[in-house]
XYZ file of C-alpha atoms in Angstrom:
578
model
C -16.611 7.430 -29.631
C -14.979 5.668 -26.638
C -16.355 2.253 -28.351
C -14.688 3.403 -31.568
C -11.190 3.780 -29.578
C -11.108 0.900 -27.755
C -11.877 -1.453 -30.946
C -7.988 -2.334 -31.004
C -8.168 -3.585 -27.273
C -9.807 -7.031 -28.965
C -6.724 -7.613 -30.995
C -4.777 -7.158 -27.945
C -6.453 -9.919 -26.136
C -5.812 -12.079 -29.081
C -1.910 -12.072 -28.262
C -2.572 -14.333 -25.417
C -3.875 -17.840 -25.115
C -7.422 -17.898 -22.941
C -7.302 -21.783 -22.427
C -5.648 -23.241 -19.292
C -2.485 -25.422 -19.767
C -0.765 -22.833 -22.168
C 2.659 -23.955 -22.770
C 5.864 -22.093 -22.562
C 7.774 -20.915 -25.377
C 9.516 -24.451 -25.650
C 6.234 -26.161 -25.521
C 6.552 -26.672 -21.614
C 5.425 -24.806 -18.627
C 7.668 -23.210 -16.474
C 9.886 -25.263 -14.116
C 8.762 -23.846 -10.426
C 12.017 -25.262 -9.034
C 14.073 -23.962 -11.587
C 12.610 -20.121 -11.450
C 12.688 -20.371 -7.578
C 16.129 -20.893 -7.801
C 16.400 -17.939 -10.275
C 14.546 -15.528 -7.933
C 16.628 -16.663 -5.042
C 19.843 -15.806 -6.918
C 18.100 -12.286 -7.789
C 17.332 -11.358 -4.321
C 20.867 -12.254 -3.309
C 22.593 -10.224 -5.942
C 20.617 -7.282 -5.086
C 20.527 -7.650 -1.050
C 24.059 -8.257 -1.226
C 24.901 -5.428 -3.303
C 22.811 -3.306 -0.735
C 25.088 -4.361 2.201
C 28.234 -3.984 0.651
C 27.467 -0.352 -1.058
C 24.634 1.618 0.398
C 24.174 0.299 3.988
C 22.871 2.444 6.323
C 21.169 4.369 3.642
C 17.867 3.580 2.822
C 18.208 2.479 -0.569
C 20.967 1.206 -2.966
C 21.964 3.320 -6.274
C 23.166 0.330 -8.556
C 24.758 2.440 -11.500
C 27.066 4.169 -9.283
C 27.560 1.316 -6.632
C 26.492 3.992 -3.803
C 23.602 4.444 -1.509
C 21.268 7.595 -0.662
C 18.573 8.248 1.945
C 14.774 8.510 0.402
C 12.008 8.036 2.279
C 13.820 9.146 5.507
C 16.473 7.509 7.248
C 15.930 4.109 8.456
C 18.293 1.778 6.321
C 14.935 1.181 4.805
C 15.911 -1.361 2.240
C 17.194 -3.514 5.318
C 13.740 -3.562 7.462
C 11.542 -3.614 3.988
C 13.953 -7.045 3.022
C 13.572 -8.635 6.396
C 10.657 -11.049 6.236
C 11.620 -11.607 2.616
C 14.526 -13.289 4.215
C 12.563 -15.767 6.261
C 10.319 -16.436 3.450
C 13.601 -17.340 1.244
C 14.608 -19.768 4.387
C 17.627 -17.510 5.533
C 17.088 -17.597 9.567
C 20.666 -16.598 10.535
C 20.628 -13.516 8.339
C 17.303 -12.384 9.784
C 18.357 -12.893 13.123
C 21.568 -10.935 12.489
C 19.229 -8.214 10.755
C 17.127 -7.909 13.835
C 20.025 -7.189 16.054
C 21.597 -4.642 13.482
C 18.272 -2.934 13.544
C 17.848 -2.407 16.908
C 21.113 -1.076 17.025
C 21.200 1.432 14.265
C 17.773 2.754 13.592
C 16.447 5.801 15.412
C 13.167 7.525 14.718
C 13.981 10.727 17.022
C 15.259 12.618 14.071
C 14.634 16.044 12.272
C 13.538 14.118 9.161
C 10.585 15.140 6.821
C 8.858 11.582 6.329
C 6.065 10.457 3.964
C 3.045 9.249 6.577
C 2.068 6.786 3.782
C 5.503 5.115 3.067
C 6.754 5.443 6.622
C 3.704 3.284 7.651
C 3.659 0.868 4.694
C 7.252 0.258 4.496
C 8.737 0.768 8.294
C 5.687 0.176 10.422
C 4.654 -2.705 8.579
C 7.794 -4.384 7.951
C 8.837 -4.437 11.526
C 5.314 -5.355 12.771
C 5.543 -8.329 10.143
C 9.139 -9.123 11.330
C 8.037 -9.074 14.990
C 5.523 -11.347 14.430
C 7.797 -13.849 12.541
C 10.637 -13.713 15.054
C 10.075 -16.757 16.816
C 9.486 -18.787 13.536
C 13.160 -17.457 12.570
C 14.473 -18.784 16.051
C 14.905 -15.439 17.274
C 14.984 -15.647 21.226
C 11.444 -14.054 21.925
C 10.938 -12.319 25.510
C 8.420 -13.103 27.757
C 4.998 -12.071 26.574
C 5.555 -12.075 22.929
C 3.782 -11.761 20.634
C 2.382 -8.821 23.040
C 5.848 -7.490 23.701
C 9.191 -7.279 21.939
C 11.998 -5.139 20.785
C 10.501 -4.868 17.029
C 7.059 -4.038 18.394
C 8.520 -1.399 20.272
C 10.292 0.026 17.538
C 7.148 -0.104 15.274
C 4.655 1.633 17.765
C 7.851 4.280 18.068
C 7.332 4.819 14.221
C 3.686 4.943 14.324
C 3.507 7.578 16.990
C 5.771 9.840 14.935
C 3.242 9.650 12.531
C 0.291 10.744 14.667
C 0.688 14.380 14.431
C -0.461 14.007 10.561
C -4.018 13.146 11.712
C -4.499 15.915 13.731
C -6.738 17.804 11.164
C -10.447 18.877 11.366
C -11.372 15.892 9.342
C -9.083 13.380 10.782
C -7.761 12.732 7.409
C -3.927 12.832 8.085
C -1.365 15.263 6.166
C 0.907 13.759 3.240
C 4.247 14.357 5.143
C 5.479 14.687 8.787
C 8.264 15.685 10.686
C 9.324 12.811 12.812
C 10.783 15.024 15.556
C 8.860 18.504 15.200
C 5.418 16.869 13.838
C 3.560 18.918 10.911
C 5.533 21.435 9.576
C 3.569 24.970 9.498
C 3.786 25.395 5.725
C 2.907 21.907 4.880
C 0.303 21.231 1.946
C -3.202 19.935 3.335
C -3.473 18.166 -0.131
C -3.151 14.570 0.488
C -3.799 11.485 -2.107
C -6.508 9.334 -1.546
C -4.078 6.272 -1.085
C -2.275 8.342 1.648
C -5.572 8.826 3.884
C -6.799 5.284 3.350
C -4.005 2.893 3.943
C -3.468 2.477 7.505
C -6.117 0.105 9.019
C -3.913 -2.933 8.635
C -1.005 -1.933 10.393
C -2.512 0.313 12.792
C -4.976 -1.951 13.891
C -2.745 -4.632 14.285
C -0.637 -2.132 16.346
C -3.496 -1.646 18.866
C -4.378 -5.432 18.837
C -0.590 -6.199 20.293
C 0.144 -2.832 22.499
C -3.674 -2.573 24.041
C -3.247 1.310 22.752
C -7.128 1.946 20.476
C -5.575 5.384 19.329
C -4.200 3.781 16.103
C -6.948 1.607 14.986
C -9.058 4.711 15.796
C -7.660 7.067 13.622
C -7.260 4.999 11.140
C -10.915 4.358 10.986
C -11.760 7.658 11.438
C -9.841 8.382 7.815
C -11.590 5.685 6.177
C -15.030 6.866 7.274
C -14.135 10.406 6.244
C -13.220 9.100 2.858
C -16.435 7.480 2.626
C -18.672 10.249 3.556
C -16.565 12.110 0.842
C -17.711 10.111 -1.994
C -19.509 11.713 -4.914
C -23.271 11.093 -5.757
C -22.494 8.476 -8.203
C -20.213 6.586 -5.371
C -16.746 7.601 -6.803
C -13.647 9.152 -4.748
C -11.071 11.382 -6.595
C -7.364 11.084 -6.033
C -6.244 14.475 -4.206
C -8.331 15.768 -1.180
C -7.707 18.931 1.091
C -7.361 17.364 4.741
C -8.563 20.540 6.147
C -11.765 21.289 4.469
C -12.663 17.799 3.060
C -12.746 19.229 -0.638
C -11.768 17.567 -3.356
C -8.666 19.040 -5.525
C -8.080 16.414 -8.021
C -11.439 14.482 -9.250
C -10.061 11.729 -11.454
C -11.626 8.661 -10.219
C -9.913 5.321 -11.160
C -8.367 2.242 -9.160
C -4.571 3.308 -9.740
C -2.113 5.675 -8.568
C -3.235 8.063 -5.457
C -6.380 5.718 -5.145
C -4.886 1.861 -5.209
C -4.486 1.082 -1.644
C -7.414 2.864 0.014
C -9.500 0.203 -1.807
C -7.179 -2.689 -1.247
C -7.287 -2.051 2.733
C -11.115 -2.180 2.749
C -10.714 -5.474 1.478
C -7.772 -6.510 3.549
C -9.033 -4.636 6.532
C -12.475 -6.552 6.615
C -10.364 -10.072 6.144
C -8.157 -9.032 8.974
C -10.649 -7.722 11.411
C -13.678 -9.741 10.089
C -15.365 -6.166 9.459
C -18.438 -6.482 7.713
C -18.886 -2.738 7.352
C -15.732 -2.386 5.905
C -16.269 -4.867 3.130
C -19.965 -3.626 2.690
C -17.934 -0.229 1.855
C -15.716 -1.682 -0.989
C -18.654 -3.696 -2.831
C -20.629 -0.400 -2.919
C -17.360 1.322 -4.543
C -16.655 -1.793 -6.577
C -20.438 -1.292 -8.217
C -19.684 2.276 -9.232
C -16.153 1.273 -10.444
C -17.838 -1.339 -12.854
C -20.317 0.801 -13.582
C -18.043 4.272 -14.666
C -14.458 3.015 -15.283
C -14.705 -0.569 -16.550
C -14.485 -0.670 -20.407
C -13.674 -4.231 -22.199
C -11.855 -5.708 -18.930
C -9.913 -2.410 -18.632
C -10.294 0.414 -16.226
C -10.352 3.501 -17.082
C -9.981 7.297 -15.489
C -13.284 9.147 -15.120
C -14.756 12.378 -13.584
C -15.721 11.416 -10.015
C -18.817 13.501 -9.919
C -19.830 12.918 -13.881
C -18.579 9.403 -14.630
C -17.288 10.869 -17.818
C -13.803 9.276 -19.132
C -11.191 12.008 -18.311
C -7.867 9.798 -19.253
C -8.168 6.614 -20.978
C -4.921 5.147 -19.714
C -3.938 2.098 -17.801
C -1.303 2.440 -14.882
C 1.182 -0.137 -14.035
C -0.113 0.468 -10.200
C -3.506 -0.851 -11.413
C -2.169 -4.500 -12.187
C -2.740 -5.149 -7.934
C -6.692 -5.216 -9.157
C -6.620 -8.822 -10.503
C -5.221 -10.031 -7.089
C -7.878 -7.769 -5.122
C -10.748 -9.464 -7.081
C -9.648 -13.012 -6.313
C -9.783 -12.119 -2.484
C -13.423 -11.392 -3.032
C -13.962 -14.551 -5.168
C -14.446 -12.388 -8.524
C -11.959 -14.983 -10.204
C -13.346 -14.845 -14.096
C -13.400 -10.904 -14.063
C -9.886 -11.137 -12.303
C -8.468 -13.453 -14.903
C -9.701 -11.121 -18.021
C -8.250 -8.057 -16.501
C -5.192 -9.877 -15.929
C -4.634 -11.143 -19.191
C -5.298 -7.646 -20.460
C -2.134 -6.552 -18.395
C -0.081 -9.474 -19.219
C -0.389 -8.248 -22.718
C 1.366 -4.852 -22.104
C 4.108 -6.832 -20.062
C 4.506 -8.942 -23.304
C 4.632 -5.851 -25.743
C 7.484 -4.157 -23.368
C 9.186 -6.589 -21.065
C 7.313 -4.799 -18.156
C 4.771 -2.308 -17.315
C 5.336 1.156 -18.259
C 4.103 3.738 -15.566
C 1.026 4.904 -17.994
C -0.143 3.020 -21.104
C -2.493 5.077 -23.584
C -4.980 1.872 -24.085
C -6.676 3.207 -27.115
C -3.063 3.742 -28.741
C -1.628 0.785 -27.289
C 1.523 2.560 -26.554
C 3.069 4.047 -23.615
C 2.794 7.865 -22.614
C 5.203 10.729 -22.916
C 7.401 10.630 -19.816
C 5.767 7.880 -18.151
C 7.663 4.980 -20.322
C 9.733 3.557 -17.010
C 9.386 0.802 -15.031
C 10.660 0.866 -11.757
C 10.319 -2.709 -11.180
C 6.960 -2.481 -9.432
C 5.543 -5.733 -8.075
C 1.846 -5.215 -8.818
C 1.352 -7.600 -11.874
C 3.207 -10.161 -9.751
C 1.396 -9.604 -7.019
C -2.047 -10.347 -8.651
C -0.288 -13.807 -10.738
C 0.358 -14.972 -7.335
C -2.937 -14.524 -5.747
C -4.541 -15.925 -8.910
C -2.154 -18.668 -9.056
C -3.334 -19.988 -5.594
C -7.132 -19.647 -6.750
C -6.765 -21.437 -9.831
C -3.430 -23.253 -10.725
C -3.596 -21.738 -14.277
C -0.049 -22.267 -15.719
C -0.598 -19.279 -17.656
C 0.415 -17.272 -14.511
C 3.782 -19.125 -14.251
C 4.544 -17.876 -17.642
C 4.069 -14.154 -16.201
C 6.468 -15.265 -13.616
C 9.188 -16.971 -15.868
C 8.840 -13.763 -18.280
C 9.161 -11.460 -15.307
C 12.377 -13.247 -14.016
C 13.993 -13.367 -17.634
C 13.285 -9.653 -18.480
C 14.139 -8.336 -14.896
C 17.520 -10.092 -15.569
C 18.094 -9.214 -19.054
C 17.200 -5.541 -18.918
C 17.833 -4.266 -15.453
C 20.728 -6.336 -13.709
C 23.648 -4.546 -13.169
C 26.892 -5.403 -11.432
C 25.594 -3.709 -8.031
C 22.171 -4.944 -8.094
C 19.251 -4.233 -10.102
C 18.378 -1.095 -11.479
C 14.823 0.946 -12.488
C 14.075 0.889 -16.242
C 14.038 4.210 -17.044
C 12.460 3.776 -20.394
C 10.902 0.604 -21.621
C 11.143 1.190 -25.183
C 14.926 1.577 -25.529
C 15.772 0.084 -22.086
C 17.626 2.993 -20.615
C 18.265 2.465 -17.147
C 17.890 4.926 -13.942
C 20.192 4.885 -10.890
C 17.776 3.634 -8.405
C 16.929 0.650 -6.597
C 13.472 0.820 -4.566
C 13.297 -0.963 -1.483
C 9.865 -2.393 -2.900
C 12.280 -4.567 -5.141
C 13.255 -6.953 -2.431
C 9.987 -6.281 -0.020
C 7.622 -7.226 -3.179
C 8.668 -7.842 -6.401
C 11.233 -10.868 -5.497
C 9.008 -11.987 -2.502
C 5.575 -12.156 -4.741
C 8.118 -14.099 -7.355
C 9.245 -16.312 -4.931
C 5.927 -17.218 -3.597
C 4.441 -17.888 -7.271
C 7.036 -20.607 -7.556
C 7.057 -22.209 -4.085
C 3.817 -23.601 -3.468
C 4.910 -25.204 -0.195
C 5.881 -21.969 1.510
C 4.865 -21.671 4.970
C 3.066 -18.111 3.815
C 0.746 -20.702 2.064
C 0.068 -22.758 5.070
C -3.903 -24.117 4.900
C -4.082 -24.409 8.590
C -2.811 -27.817 8.751
C -0.048 -26.851 11.154
C 0.323 -24.124 13.875
C 1.957 -23.071 16.851
C 0.299 -22.637 20.467
C 1.768 -19.853 22.277
C 1.059 -19.057 25.841
C 0.516 -15.209 26.431
C 0.144 -13.102 29.345
C -3.527 -13.211 28.198
C -3.982 -17.029 27.720
C -3.248 -19.460 25.155
C -3.644 -18.557 21.071
C -2.800 -20.173 17.967
C -0.068 -18.786 15.506
C 1.251 -19.471 12.036
C -2.007 -21.311 10.864
C -1.725 -19.364 7.773
C -4.310 -16.799 6.147
C -1.548 -13.975 6.248
C -2.770 -10.559 5.217
C -0.184 -8.855 3.325
C -0.294 -5.106 3.709
C 0.559 -3.200 0.483
C 4.303 -3.292 0.679
C 3.962 -7.346 0.898
C 4.664 -7.531 4.604
C 2.401 -10.394 5.969
C 0.637 -10.241 9.057
C -0.930 -13.233 10.899
C -4.754 -12.375 11.701
C -4.468 -14.847 14.530
C -2.013 -12.456 16.391
C -4.600 -10.094 16.801
C -6.703 -12.163 19.118
C -3.438 -12.769 21.657
C -3.016 -9.637 23.174
C -6.807 -8.446 23.363
C -8.275 -10.227 26.650
C -8.432 -7.746 29.533
C -7.284 -4.833 26.994
C -10.736 -4.758 25.531
C -11.692 -3.868 29.207
C -9.122 -1.048 29.241
C -10.288 0.420 26.076
C -13.632 0.391 27.185
C -12.849 2.404 30.382
C -10.980 4.766 28.134
C -14.098 5.232 25.984
C -15.985 6.116 28.535
C -13.254 8.811 29.794
C -13.475 9.903 26.151
C -17.083 10.305 25.930
C -17.326 12.150 29.514
C -14.392 14.711 28.351
C -16.132 15.039 25.054
C -19.755 16.081 26.840
C -17.585 18.324 29.324
C -15.941 20.313 26.336
C -18.903 20.429 24.099
C -21.138 21.664 27.126
C -18.221 24.453 27.672
C -18.012 25.500 24.323
C -21.737 25.616 24.158
C -21.916 28.092 27.175
C -19.183 30.396 25.291
C -21.007 30.496 22.275
C -24.387 31.382 23.554
C -22.798 33.881 25.740
C -20.686 35.372 22.687
C -22.675 34.943 19.312
C -26.401 34.015 19.905
C -27.844 30.376 19.260
C -25.371 27.522 19.093
C -26.245 25.203 15.932
C -24.169 21.859 15.374
C -21.156 21.637 12.568
C -22.136 19.851 9.764
C -20.162 18.885 6.490
C -16.703 16.727 5.767
C -14.516 18.792 7.761
C -16.175 18.812 11.125
C -14.887 15.489 12.681
C -13.716 15.644 16.067
C -11.912 13.837 17.967
C -11.939 16.623 21.127
C -8.096 17.177 21.149
C -7.889 17.518 17.529
C -10.716 19.854 17.052
C -9.486 22.156 20.079
C -6.015 22.420 18.379
C -7.647 23.109 14.680
C -9.306 26.044 16.162
C -5.903 27.378 17.630
C -4.037 27.058 14.776
C -6.654 28.399 12.407
C -4.574 27.863 9.018
C -4.191 30.806 7.069
C -4.585 30.959 2.907
C -1.378 29.707 1.510
C -0.302 28.892 -1.806
C -0.647 25.191 -2.674
C 2.109 23.132 -3.990
C 1.847 20.993 -7.281
C -0.218 18.019 -6.158
C 1.700 15.160 -5.026
C 1.180 11.294 -3.632
C 3.729 9.240 -1.919
C 3.608 6.499 -4.060
C 3.602 7.967 -7.642
C 3.320 11.620 -8.875
C -0.335 12.472 -10.470
C 0.233 14.751 -13.139
C -0.485 13.699 -16.200
C -3.919 15.007 -17.873
C -5.232 12.999 -20.918
C -6.755 15.396 -23.689
C -9.238 14.063 -26.376
C -7.471 12.065 -29.478
C -5.029 10.717 -26.650
C -2.535 13.844 -26.439
C -0.717 14.423 -23.245
C -0.558 17.594 -21.234
C 1.731 17.768 -18.538
C 0.767 20.259 -15.403
C 4.610 22.105 -15.811
C 3.806 22.630 -19.774
C-alpha cells in the first residue's frame, strides 16, 4: 500500500534537473555577487526595522511596526543578529551592539523561558559573538578568550538553565523560571530536541570557563536519550523527564527530534568525540531502515517501525546538510532535490507536506521564513559546487522578497497557498535564513577559511590558534571556533580532575549513608535500575525530597514547533484538539 502511495513521488523528482550546471530561467546560473548584495539589503531592511520599531523587545511585529517579547525578554533579535553583522562585514555596528547588550540585557528576571530556545539563541549567540569579538575589532580584555563580558553573560544565562536539569533522569524540563527555577507545576514532558541540544554550547562554555558542570549535564542528557531508544534503534519525539517513559512515540528526523541528531554529529566534530559519532551512525542505520522511502523520510512508530505519518516537515530540510557533514553527498543531494520540488511548488516550505497527496496539510500551510533548506544548500554547495544549489538561493531571495517583504521588515507567511501574512518576524530570520543565504553566495567569507590564515593568541594558559576555519554552527547558525576549546584548558583540566575526585568521594559517602538507612528501615538494599535512576548525587537527593505528585499533563509542546498533527490512513488529518 505504501509503495502505491509513493509512486507519484517519481513524477515530482522529474521537475528538477539532476545534472550539474543546470541553468537558471534565463539560461544562466545565478550571479553570486548580485544575490550577495540582494541578501545584504534584505538583512538591513529587517534589522533597521527592528531597531526603529521593536527594540528592546525580543522580536519585530512587521505588520503593525512594533515589537513584543517572545522567548523571554532579552532583546533577542539583537543577540541573534550579532554575528551576522560581522559575517556581512559591519564591524562598527557589531561593536556598538556589544556595548548595548552589556548595558541593557539582564537575566535576573521573573520570566518563564524555554530552556532549549534560550540555549541556542542566547547562550549560543553570546558565545559566538564573544569568540568573534577580536576579529570585529572589539578591544578584548586580558585573558581573552578565556574571559570577557560576553562570555560572562553567556555563563550567567546558562546557569539560569541548570535547575531544569535537576531531574531523576538528568534530562531537562522544557521551561525554567530565570529567577525562581522550575515552577512546581511544570510539565515533565519535553521534546527530544529539547533534551539533546546542549552539547555544542555547554561544552564550549565549560572549555572557556573551566567549569565542567555545563558539559557534564549536556552529556548526561545525551546519554539518557541514547539509553532510552527502542529495540529497533529509534527515539520518539516527547519523553517524561521524571520517569524516562516515552509519551509520544512517533520517530522521525523532524520537529521535536531534529537538533538531537544534529548535535550528535556537530558535538562529535567539535569535541573530536568518536562515541558521539558512533551513536549518530547507529541512529542513521535505523533511520534509513525504517523511515526512508524514495529519498523522503516519513514518521514511524518507534517500537514497530510502522508508518504513522507520511509527511515531510519543513524542519526536516536540515538533513541533507547534516548528511554532507558525514560525507554522504549522493544521498544528501537526492533528498535535497526532493525538498527543492516542494519549494518550487509553493515558493517556500510549508510546515507539513503530505507526501502521497503532494500537497500541504491542513493548518500547517505556513512558512515562517525558516532557514533549513537554505542551510543544506550552503553545506552542499561547499561540498560539491553544484550550481543547482545556487538556484535554490536565488529562488529563496526572489520568493521571500516578493511574498513576505513589507514596510517594516519581513513577515511570516501564514499560508503558502494564498500568501497571506502573519504579524511576526522570528529572530532566526536574521540569525539563520539571511546568514546562510549570504554564505551561500559569498565563497570568500572568513567563515569558509580553509586554514590558510589564522591568528595566534596568547592566553594565561599559553599560545593558541584562532580563526583558522572549521567553524561549527549551532542549530541557530551561531558559528563556534573549535580551536577556542583548546585555549583555556591547560591547568583547568587538572582542576577538573580534582573536582571529579571530590565528587566521587561525596558520592560514595552518600551512597554509604543511604545504604545504612535502607538496611535499618526496610531490609536488604538493591541498586536502582531503569532509565529514571540517574544520579548526580545532588539531583538525586532533591528528587527524593520533592517526590512529584500526580498531575494533569497538559498538551505536548516543543519549543521549536508544536507536534499536534496526526495523519490517519488515506492521508486524512486529525488534530489533537478536535
